[in-house]
RNA sequence: GCCGAUUUAGCUUAGCUGGUGGAGCGUGGGACUGUUAAUCCCAAGGUCGUGGGUUCGAGCCCCACAAUCGGCGCCA
């Protein structure tokens, strides 16, 4: 039963002029009464397989013709290099076995055209339709979805490799929590044995508790936010790569943020060139993201630039997406925005000792209109300051007592960041919507399938 | 929460001034000796999102509701 031959290897020329057994699914078929072509798909690629009636006999030829789209089959045949076939190789079928038949009264419900939608300019582009979202479990096997999942896998691997290569320890925080990191209105409340609990919005507070133990730690975990956002960059459940680091300044943390994002871009180029090409991504552009340093700009400079462009923005406002978008138009690599006004950020951001109106924080903005992919900075680390900041914001102390305790026993300067993995993949893949890069997207309007 | 839009066959969609709803894909049948999203012929498949209204007559006009999509705010 073990599968030994992969279509990708066949197309690489590893089995040319050999007899092999190919296991996979029918992607497309066509032909006439004497010759039948099946494009066979597996996780590694596609190959055209050819069956001739004179070789197979009437019965097996009819079996082959009956293998409609997404039938699972085992083909035994002879591999031949052939310029006429896409990919350069072809299988001459000598034996056909149907493993899982498809009922022709209920054919595979997703065709190539189902994934294409018209954008505002009338151009055909890929996007989720209600139909493909309702059939997400079947949509996953389409070429585009499979390609996105491969990019995603490489991105996750790159993040693990980066942090482990820099002596970070992987650490897990609970997903049921009692308090909030961001504003309380975006928490998912869950019943918890007669009490209330919430789904975590971030690993950060619990990571800070382990910071004095592990000093350099990271995770890749889901975060949950009950935001009714209807945008192409929001999910209610998203994958959050977070790091926390003792004895670190804002600049140290930014260096790692830049490092991990560049590593993801580099890894995709190394492992997924074929997939990026399929998505019509400009490889030179991805190489720039991998190789060039990411500029840094203070919040005040950003405000000046925006005001210079005639954008109505006042000092003290957080920068929303429309303003980020205007800023990123002048950049061809991601860039950091640092030193936001204290009034725009929550209590855990450390106030800049050189100017108490600002906090030592950073956001990393991706180009091409994809917006914020990292938020991070130094944490308020002394007991005195954290109490002051919590009270200033009118936040109750009680749920954060453990967080305060961490500072009461040997607090040290530290900080970290959170990176939206789905957002990074969406940006590097050039996806039309963040839901393209996660298998079963959760949004304010959808928890099924 | 706010603003805008969409809903016609399994899917993608056309549908004029309100006058008996067309096509492509897929599926089934047939033709063709190498196809590339094959081609050609034929067939089945529609209470036009739901409910109400206007009208001699509604896919089209009006109202309500629902589902979905896009954008904003907020964020990763």
CSV table of C-alpha atoms in Angstrom, one decimal, chain A residues 45 163 199 235 244 263 325 357 363 392-393 422 443:
chain,number,residue,atom,x,y,z
A,45,UNK,CA,2.5,17.7,-9.1
A,163,UNK,CA,14.2,31.1,16.3
A,199,UNK,CA,-9.9,32.6,24.3
A,235,UNK,CA,-9.4,36.4,10.7
A,244,UNK,CA,9.8,37.4,24.1
A,263,UNK,CA,14.2,34.3,6.6
A,325,UNK,CA,-1.3,52.2,2.8
A,357,UNK,CA,4.9,61.1,25.6
A,363,UNK,CA,5.0,48.0,13.9
A,392,UNK,CA,-3.7,55.5,34.3
A,393,UNK,CA,-5.6,53.5,31.8
A,422,UNK,CA,-1.2,34.3,7.8
A,443,UNK,CA,-14.2,35.1,10.1
